[in-house]
Amino acid sequence: MVSFVLFTVTILFIVQLCLLSALVISKIQSLKEERLLSTYMETYEEPFFTYLERKTEEFPDLPSDIRYRVLIVERVLNRFVDQKQVDIEYTRVRKTAQKYLAHAYRLFLENGSWAQRVNTLYYIEDFDMVDLKLDVWHYFNRLSVLDEEYRQAVRVLATFQDERVIRTILNTETISQRLVKQVLRRFKEDLIQQMMKVIEDEPGRVPRQVHLAVVSFCGEKGSLDHLPFVERMLQFPSKEIRLKALRSLMELKACTHTEQLDPFYISEVWEERMYAAKIAGSLKLESAQGALLILAGDSHWWVRYAACEAMKKLPDGERLLDYTYHHHEDRFARSMARQHLTVKVGESI
């Protein structure tokens, strides 16, 4: 029995020693490769930047080892893109990436580890490797889990203006608003308009999160080209959609027909009354004075606050606030008006 225990302990010790040795050897090899790569980067970074900035037509010679060539080009292009975030002329970045990285990236997408595949997708987008769009599309169709790999594949296809992404989004019930907005920020205007048309033509089949994200995006982008779509969404049956549309209208600071706000001043939904007041203030609507006087005495604090804040923005706002303070029948309205009269510019109540 004792000999068996000693034998087991010895075997376990040998196994642990072998594992430790393997880890040490792996670490040494990794450090050696990293030092070599650092040396290569010191050698090639400046000539590469000179070429990418079109200061020379001469392409730098690279090591014969294909693995190091891939790593060097990848690191150089990544640094170049990071440091030159604006006004990059992508022609040479794209050409260099296509020449030295495309084959390796196809292999990574096909057989690489999860981390390799995700990193590859980020680089494909960063280096504008549009020639790999079809490869990314085929690869994307094999994904079934909505994780970071899936999300980045969608973002890459959106960057490359692949309109097939539209149907993918519209057929995915669990897609997040955040991802939809990321796609829209990458789309050019014609694809954004396609999304809007589908939402208007097929409202019943569009996932709620997608619908909300598109309406919200219109306000965040701030383009008046999207104003007609946002205004049409004001009539949508869903309260959530209407609220997103009102918020976007507020952010756009525009309204083609201000009378379409009238139903919202008297809405049963307090958030709609609040947004209507905010919009009236941002547009300086003198025609909304009567509605704002009523909303100043609303049962919800946020509506009262928005109404008095809107009054202050009107051309004759100080007088209207003073009238509310001295003559309004509702004591809460008088209190809110007084606070807005005494608060200084830049301060908050």
Short mmCIF file of C-alpha atoms in Angstrom, two decimals:
data_model
loop_
_atom_site.label_atom_id
_atom_site.label_comp_id
_atom_site.label_asym_id
_atom_site.label_seq_id
_atom_site.Cartn_x
_atom_site.Cartn_y
_atom_site.Cartn_z
CA MET A 1 0.00 0.00 0.00
CA VAL A 2 2.80 2.42 0.91
CA SER A 3 4.66 1.61 -2.29
CA PHE A 4 1.51 2.27 -4.34
CA VAL A 5 1.04 5.69 -2.72
CA LEU A 6 4.71 6.56 -3.36
CA PHE A 7 4.36 5.44 -6.95
CA THR A 8 1.23 7.61 -7.44
CA VAL A 9 2.86 10.64 -5.85
CA THR A 10 5.94 10.18 -8.04
CA ILE A 11 3.83 9.95 -11.19
CA LEU A 12 1.86 13.08 -10.24
CA PHE A 13 5.08 14.94 -9.50
CA ILE A 14 6.55 13.96 -12.87
CA VAL A 15 3.35 15.05 -14.66
CA GLN A 16 3.37 18.41 -12.88
CA LEU A 17 7.06 18.85 -13.67
CA CYS A 18 6.40 18.12 -17.34
CA LEU A 19 3.51 20.62 -17.42
CA LEU A 20 5.62 23.27 -15.73
CA SER A 21 8.49 22.64 -18.16
CA ALA A 22 6.09 22.93 -21.11
CA LEU A 23 4.75 26.24 -19.78
CA VAL A 24 8.26 27.61 -19.23
CA ILE A 25 9.37 26.56 -22.72
CA SER A 26 6.20 28.06 -24.23
CA LYS A 27 6.76 31.32 -22.34
CA ILE A 28 10.39 31.49 -23.41
CA GLN A 29 9.40 30.87 -27.04
CA SER A 30 6.67 33.50 -26.80
CA LEU A 31 9.07 36.09 -25.37
CA LYS A 32 11.61 35.25 -28.06
CA GLU A 33 9.02 35.75 -30.80
CA GLU A 34 7.82 39.00 -29.24
CA ARG A 35 11.37 40.36 -29.10
CA LEU A 36 11.89 39.40 -32.73
CA LEU A 37 8.63 41.08 -33.71
CA SER A 38 9.62 44.22 -31.82
CA THR A 39 12.91 44.27 -33.73
CA TYR A 40 11.03 43.84 -37.01
CA MET A 41 8.65 46.66 -36.10
CA GLU A 42 11.55 49.03 -35.39
CA THR A 43 12.91 48.14 -38.82
CA TYR A 44 9.73 48.26 -40.90
CA GLU A 45 7.35 50.74 -39.26
CA GLU A 46 8.89 53.93 -40.63
CA PRO A 47 9.36 52.66 -44.22
CA PHE A 48 5.80 51.30 -44.17
CA PHE A 49 4.34 54.59 -42.92
CA THR A 50 6.27 56.42 -45.62
CA TYR A 51 4.76 54.12 -48.25
CA LEU A 52 1.22 54.28 -46.82
CA GLU A 53 1.38 58.09 -46.67
CA ARG A 54 2.36 58.09 -50.36
CA LYS A 55 5.72 59.71 -49.71
CA THR A 56 7.35 56.94 -51.72
CA GLU A 57 6.31 54.37 -54.30
CA GLU A 58 8.76 51.82 -52.96
CA PHE A 59 7.18 48.99 -50.97
CA PRO A 60 9.37 47.75 -48.05
CA ASP A 61 10.94 44.30 -48.35
CA LEU A 62 9.62 41.85 -45.78
CA PRO A 63 11.04 38.71 -44.10
CA SER A 64 10.64 35.48 -46.04
CA ASP A 65 8.85 33.75 -43.12
CA ILE A 66 5.18 34.13 -44.07
CA ARG A 67 3.97 33.98 -40.45
CA TYR A 68 6.12 36.94 -39.46
CA ARG A 69 5.14 38.81 -42.60
CA VAL A 70 1.47 38.52 -41.64
CA LEU A 71 2.13 39.67 -38.08
CA ILE A 72 4.33 42.59 -39.16
CA VAL A 73 1.88 43.89 -41.77
CA GLU A 74 -1.03 43.47 -39.36
CA ARG A 75 0.70 45.43 -36.61
CA VAL A 76 1.96 48.17 -38.91
CA LEU A 77 -1.45 48.69 -40.52
CA ASN A 78 -3.14 48.65 -37.12
CA ARG A 79 -0.80 51.34 -35.78
CA PHE A 80 -1.18 53.39 -38.93
CA VAL A 81 -4.98 53.30 -38.81
CA ASP A 82 -5.00 54.08 -35.07
CA GLN A 83 -2.65 57.04 -35.40
CA LYS A 84 -4.22 58.40 -38.57
CA GLN A 85 -7.85 58.15 -37.57
CA VAL A 86 -8.92 61.06 -39.75
CA ASP A 87 -8.10 61.81 -43.37
CA ILE A 88 -6.74 58.32 -44.09
CA GLU A 89 -6.26 57.50 -47.74
CA TYR A 90 -7.28 53.85 -47.58
CA THR A 91 -6.22 52.75 -51.06
CA ARG A 92 -2.76 51.60 -50.00
CA VAL A 93 -3.94 50.27 -46.66
CA ARG A 94 -6.51 48.14 -48.48
CA LYS A 95 -4.04 47.07 -51.17
CA THR A 96 -1.37 46.09 -48.64
CA ALA A 97 -3.86 44.18 -46.49
CA GLN A 98 -5.25 42.37 -49.51
CA LYS A 99 -1.78 41.35 -50.66
CA TYR A 100 -0.37 40.11 -47.36
CA LEU A 101 -3.32 39.35 -45.09
CA ALA A 102 -6.29 38.22 -47.20
CA HIS A 103 -5.19 34.59 -47.56
CA ALA A 104 -4.38 34.23 -43.86
CA TYR A 105 -7.66 35.89 -42.86
CA ARG A 106 -9.67 33.50 -45.02
CA LEU A 107 -7.96 30.60 -43.25
CA PHE A 108 -8.64 32.16 -39.83
CA LEU A 109 -12.32 32.61 -40.64
CA GLU A 110 -12.52 29.00 -41.77
CA ASN A 111 -10.47 27.21 -39.12
CA GLY A 112 -9.18 29.72 -36.56
CA SER A 113 -9.96 29.83 -32.87
CA TRP A 114 -12.80 32.04 -31.62
CA ALA A 115 -10.33 34.77 -30.60
CA GLN A 116 -8.55 34.61 -33.98
CA ARG A 117 -11.85 34.88 -35.86
CA VAL A 118 -13.06 37.88 -33.85
CA ASN A 119 -9.72 39.70 -34.14
CA THR A 120 -9.70 38.97 -37.86
CA LEU A 121 -13.14 40.52 -38.25
CA TYR A 122 -12.01 43.69 -36.47
CA TYR A 123 -8.95 43.96 -38.71
CA ILE A 124 -10.99 43.32 -41.86
CA GLU A 125 -13.15 46.31 -40.96
CA ASP A 126 -10.26 48.52 -39.81
CA PHE A 127 -8.27 47.85 -42.99
CA ASP A 128 -11.35 48.27 -45.22
CA MET A 129 -10.80 44.84 -46.84
CA VAL A 130 -13.97 45.03 -48.90
CA ASP A 131 -12.69 42.27 -51.21
CA LEU A 132 -13.41 39.85 -48.37
CA LYS A 133 -17.09 40.83 -48.15
CA LEU A 134 -18.32 37.61 -49.73
CA ASP A 135 -16.06 35.53 -47.46
CA VAL A 136 -17.43 37.32 -44.40
CA TRP A 137 -21.01 36.81 -45.61
CA HIS A 138 -20.55 33.05 -46.07
CA TYR A 139 -18.81 32.83 -42.72
CA PHE A 140 -21.55 34.89 -41.04
CA ASN A 141 -24.25 32.51 -42.30
CA ARG A 142 -22.63 29.71 -40.31
CA LEU A 143 -22.97 31.59 -37.00
CA SER A 144 -25.88 30.74 -34.75
CA VAL A 145 -25.02 32.42 -31.42
CA LEU A 146 -25.55 36.18 -31.04
CA ASP A 147 -22.20 36.81 -29.35
CA GLU A 148 -19.40 39.28 -30.15
CA GLU A 149 -18.38 37.21 -33.17
CA TYR A 150 -21.88 37.54 -34.63
CA ARG A 151 -22.11 41.25 -33.78
CA GLN A 152 -18.75 42.09 -35.35
CA ALA A 153 -19.60 40.14 -38.50
CA VAL A 154 -22.79 42.22 -38.82
CA ARG A 155 -20.82 45.44 -38.28
CA VAL A 156 -18.28 44.45 -40.96
CA LEU A 157 -21.00 43.69 -43.50
CA ALA A 158 -22.69 47.01 -42.67
CA THR A 159 -19.40 48.86 -43.19
CA PHE A 160 -19.14 47.21 -46.61
CA GLN A 161 -22.72 48.37 -47.41
CA ASP A 162 -24.05 44.83 -47.80
CA GLU A 163 -27.81 45.34 -48.07
CA ARG A 164 -28.45 41.71 -47.15
CA VAL A 165 -27.81 42.80 -43.56
CA ILE A 166 -31.14 44.64 -43.64
CA ARG A 167 -33.14 41.42 -43.97
CA THR A 168 -30.89 39.73 -41.41
CA ILE A 169 -31.71 42.43 -38.87
CA LEU A 170 -35.41 42.40 -39.68
CA ASN A 171 -35.53 38.63 -39.20
CA THR A 172 -33.75 38.63 -35.82
CA GLU A 173 -36.16 39.12 -32.94
CA THR A 174 -33.44 39.16 -30.28
CA ILE A 175 -31.18 41.76 -31.86
CA SER A 176 -30.30 44.69 -29.58
CA GLN A 177 -31.04 48.36 -30.23
CA ARG A 178 -27.35 49.10 -29.72
CA LEU A 179 -26.30 46.79 -32.55
CA VAL A 180 -28.99 48.15 -34.89
CA LYS A 181 -27.71 51.68 -34.26
CA GLN A 182 -24.12 50.56 -34.89
CA VAL A 183 -25.24 49.15 -38.22
CA LEU A 184 -27.12 52.35 -39.13
CA ARG A 185 -24.07 54.50 -38.32
CA ARG A 186 -22.10 52.46 -40.85
CA PHE A 187 -24.78 52.53 -43.54
CA LYS A 188 -24.86 55.17 -46.24
CA GLU A 189 -28.08 57.11 -46.62
CA ASP A 190 -29.62 54.90 -49.30
CA LEU A 191 -29.51 51.84 -47.03
CA ILE A 192 -30.88 53.82 -44.08
CA GLN A 193 -33.79 54.86 -46.28
CA GLN A 194 -34.31 51.20 -47.23
CA MET A 195 -34.63 50.32 -43.55
CA MET A 196 -37.15 53.10 -43.04
CA LYS A 197 -39.19 52.01 -46.04
CA VAL A 198 -39.43 48.44 -44.76
CA ILE A 199 -40.55 49.71 -41.36
CA GLU A 200 -43.31 51.78 -42.94
CA ASP A 201 -44.35 49.09 -45.44
CA GLU A 202 -44.17 46.13 -43.05
CA PRO A 203 -44.66 47.57 -39.54
CA GLY A 204 -46.23 44.40 -38.18
CA ARG A 205 -43.29 42.15 -38.92
CA VAL A 206 -40.42 44.44 -37.90
CA PRO A 207 -38.97 43.45 -34.49
CA ARG A 208 -39.84 46.03 -31.83
CA GLN A 209 -36.19 46.62 -30.89
CA VAL A 210 -35.31 47.35 -34.52
CA HIS A 211 -38.21 49.77 -34.91
CA LEU A 212 -37.28 51.62 -31.72
CA ALA A 213 -33.60 51.76 -32.68
CA VAL A 214 -34.27 53.26 -36.14
CA VAL A 215 -36.57 55.99 -34.78
CA SER A 216 -34.12 56.79 -31.99
CA PHE A 217 -31.17 56.85 -34.42
CA CYS A 218 -32.87 59.55 -36.50
CA GLY A 219 -32.74 61.95 -33.59
CA GLU A 220 -29.19 61.03 -32.61
CA LYS A 221 -27.88 61.55 -36.14
CA GLY A 222 -29.57 64.94 -36.38
CA SER A 223 -30.25 64.84 -40.11
CA LEU A 224 -33.34 66.71 -41.30
CA ASP A 225 -33.58 64.17 -44.15
CA HIS A 226 -35.13 61.86 -41.56
CA LEU A 227 -37.68 64.37 -40.28
CA PRO A 228 -40.60 63.13 -42.48
CA PHE A 229 -40.09 59.57 -41.22
CA VAL A 230 -39.96 60.69 -37.59
CA GLU A 231 -43.12 62.75 -37.97
CA ARG A 232 -44.99 59.81 -39.49
CA MET A 233 -43.96 57.74 -36.47
CA LEU A 234 -45.84 60.23 -34.24
CA GLN A 235 -49.05 58.55 -35.44
CA PHE A 236 -47.90 55.03 -34.65
CA PRO A 237 -50.17 53.01 -32.30
CA SER A 238 -47.30 51.95 -30.01
CA LYS A 239 -46.66 54.35 -27.12
CA GLU A 240 -42.96 53.41 -27.10
CA ILE A 241 -42.57 54.30 -30.77
CA ARG A 242 -44.38 57.62 -30.32
CA LEU A 243 -42.15 58.53 -27.38
CA LYS A 244 -39.02 57.71 -29.39
CA ALA A 245 -40.37 59.83 -32.24
CA LEU A 246 -41.08 62.76 -29.91
CA ARG A 247 -37.61 62.53 -28.44
CA SER A 248 -36.08 62.43 -31.92
CA LEU A 249 -38.17 65.43 -32.93
CA MET A 250 -36.84 67.27 -29.89
CA GLU A 251 -33.25 66.38 -30.85
CA LEU A 252 -33.81 67.42 -34.47
CA LYS A 253 -35.20 70.79 -33.29
CA ALA A 254 -37.59 70.85 -36.24
CA CYS A 255 -41.24 70.25 -37.07
CA THR A 256 -42.92 70.78 -40.44
CA HIS A 257 -46.43 71.30 -39.03
CA THR A 258 -46.48 72.35 -35.39
CA GLU A 259 -50.21 71.61 -35.06
CA GLN A 260 -49.36 67.91 -35.04
CA LEU A 261 -48.07 68.50 -31.50
CA ASP A 262 -51.51 69.60 -30.26
CA PRO A 263 -52.77 66.10 -29.33
CA PHE A 264 -49.67 65.50 -27.24
CA TYR A 265 -50.24 68.54 -25.01
CA ILE A 266 -53.38 66.83 -23.73
CA SER A 267 -52.20 63.21 -24.00
CA GLU A 268 -53.08 60.75 -21.22
CA VAL A 269 -49.41 59.70 -21.27
CA TRP A 270 -47.41 62.13 -19.13
CA GLU A 271 -44.15 61.49 -21.01
CA GLU A 272 -45.83 62.63 -24.22
CA ARG A 273 -47.01 65.83 -22.54
CA MET A 274 -43.47 66.41 -21.25
CA TYR A 275 -41.84 65.92 -24.67
CA ALA A 276 -44.46 68.11 -26.35
CA ALA A 277 -43.59 70.90 -23.91
CA LYS A 278 -39.86 70.43 -24.53
CA ILE A 279 -40.34 70.56 -28.29
CA ALA A 280 -42.45 73.73 -27.98
CA GLY A 281 -39.61 75.30 -26.03
CA SER A 282 -36.83 74.23 -28.40
CA LEU A 283 -38.85 75.57 -31.37
CA LYS A 284 -39.86 78.72 -29.44
CA LEU A 285 -43.51 78.21 -30.38
CA GLU A 286 -45.48 81.27 -29.32
CA SER A 287 -48.62 79.44 -30.44
CA ALA A 288 -48.02 76.96 -27.59
CA GLN A 289 -48.33 79.57 -24.79
CA GLY A 290 -51.83 78.45 -23.81
CA ALA A 291 -50.88 74.78 -23.75
CA LEU A 292 -47.76 75.49 -21.70
CA LEU A 293 -49.78 77.49 -19.15
CA ILE A 294 -52.04 74.48 -18.65
CA LEU A 295 -49.07 72.06 -18.50
CA ALA A 296 -47.39 74.23 -15.86
CA GLY A 297 -50.08 72.96 -13.50
CA ASP A 298 -49.77 69.32 -14.55
CA SER A 299 -49.96 66.55 -11.97
CA HIS A 300 -46.46 65.30 -12.88
CA TRP A 301 -43.41 67.27 -11.70
CA TRP A 302 -41.42 66.58 -14.91
CA VAL A 303 -44.24 67.95 -17.07
CA ARG A 304 -44.49 71.11 -14.95
CA TYR A 305 -40.73 71.53 -15.12
CA ALA A 306 -40.66 71.05 -18.91
CA ALA A 307 -43.54 73.50 -19.40
CA CYS A 308 -41.91 76.29 -17.37
CA GLU A 309 -38.54 75.61 -18.94
CA ALA A 310 -40.18 75.89 -22.37
CA MET A 311 -41.87 79.16 -21.38
CA LYS A 312 -38.50 80.63 -20.50
CA LYS A 313 -37.26 79.93 -24.05
CA LEU A 314 -40.12 81.77 -25.73
CA PRO A 315 -39.55 85.31 -27.01
CA ASP A 316 -41.73 86.71 -24.21
CA GLY A 317 -40.85 83.95 -21.77
CA GLU A 318 -39.98 86.01 -18.70
CA ARG A 319 -43.31 87.81 -18.85
CA LEU A 320 -45.21 84.54 -19.26
CA LEU A 321 -43.38 82.99 -16.31
CA ASP A 322 -44.12 86.08 -14.22
CA TYR A 323 -47.79 85.84 -15.12
CA THR A 324 -47.80 82.15 -14.18
CA TYR A 325 -46.14 82.91 -10.86
CA HIS A 326 -48.62 85.64 -9.88
CA HIS A 327 -51.87 84.49 -11.46
CA HIS A 328 -51.91 80.75 -12.16
CA GLU A 329 -54.69 78.99 -10.24
CA ASP A 330 -52.47 75.98 -9.46
CA ARG A 331 -50.06 76.47 -6.55
CA PHE A 332 -47.60 73.91 -8.00
CA ALA A 333 -47.50 75.88 -11.26
CA ARG A 334 -46.83 79.08 -9.30
CA SER A 335 -44.03 77.38 -7.37
CA MET A 336 -42.40 75.99 -10.52
CA ALA A 337 -42.64 79.36 -12.29
CA ARG A 338 -41.02 81.09 -9.31
CA GLN A 339 -38.11 78.63 -9.38
CA HIS A 340 -37.55 79.23 -13.10
CA LEU A 341 -37.70 82.97 -12.61
CA THR A 342 -35.04 82.92 -9.90
CA VAL A 343 -32.68 80.36 -11.38
CA LYS A 344 -29.66 81.76 -13.21
CA VAL A 345 -28.60 80.81 -16.70
CA GLY A 346 -26.56 77.59 -16.65
CA GLU A 347 -27.98 76.50 -13.29
CA SER A 348 -30.57 73.78 -12.80
CA ILE A 349 -33.49 73.55 -10.44
#
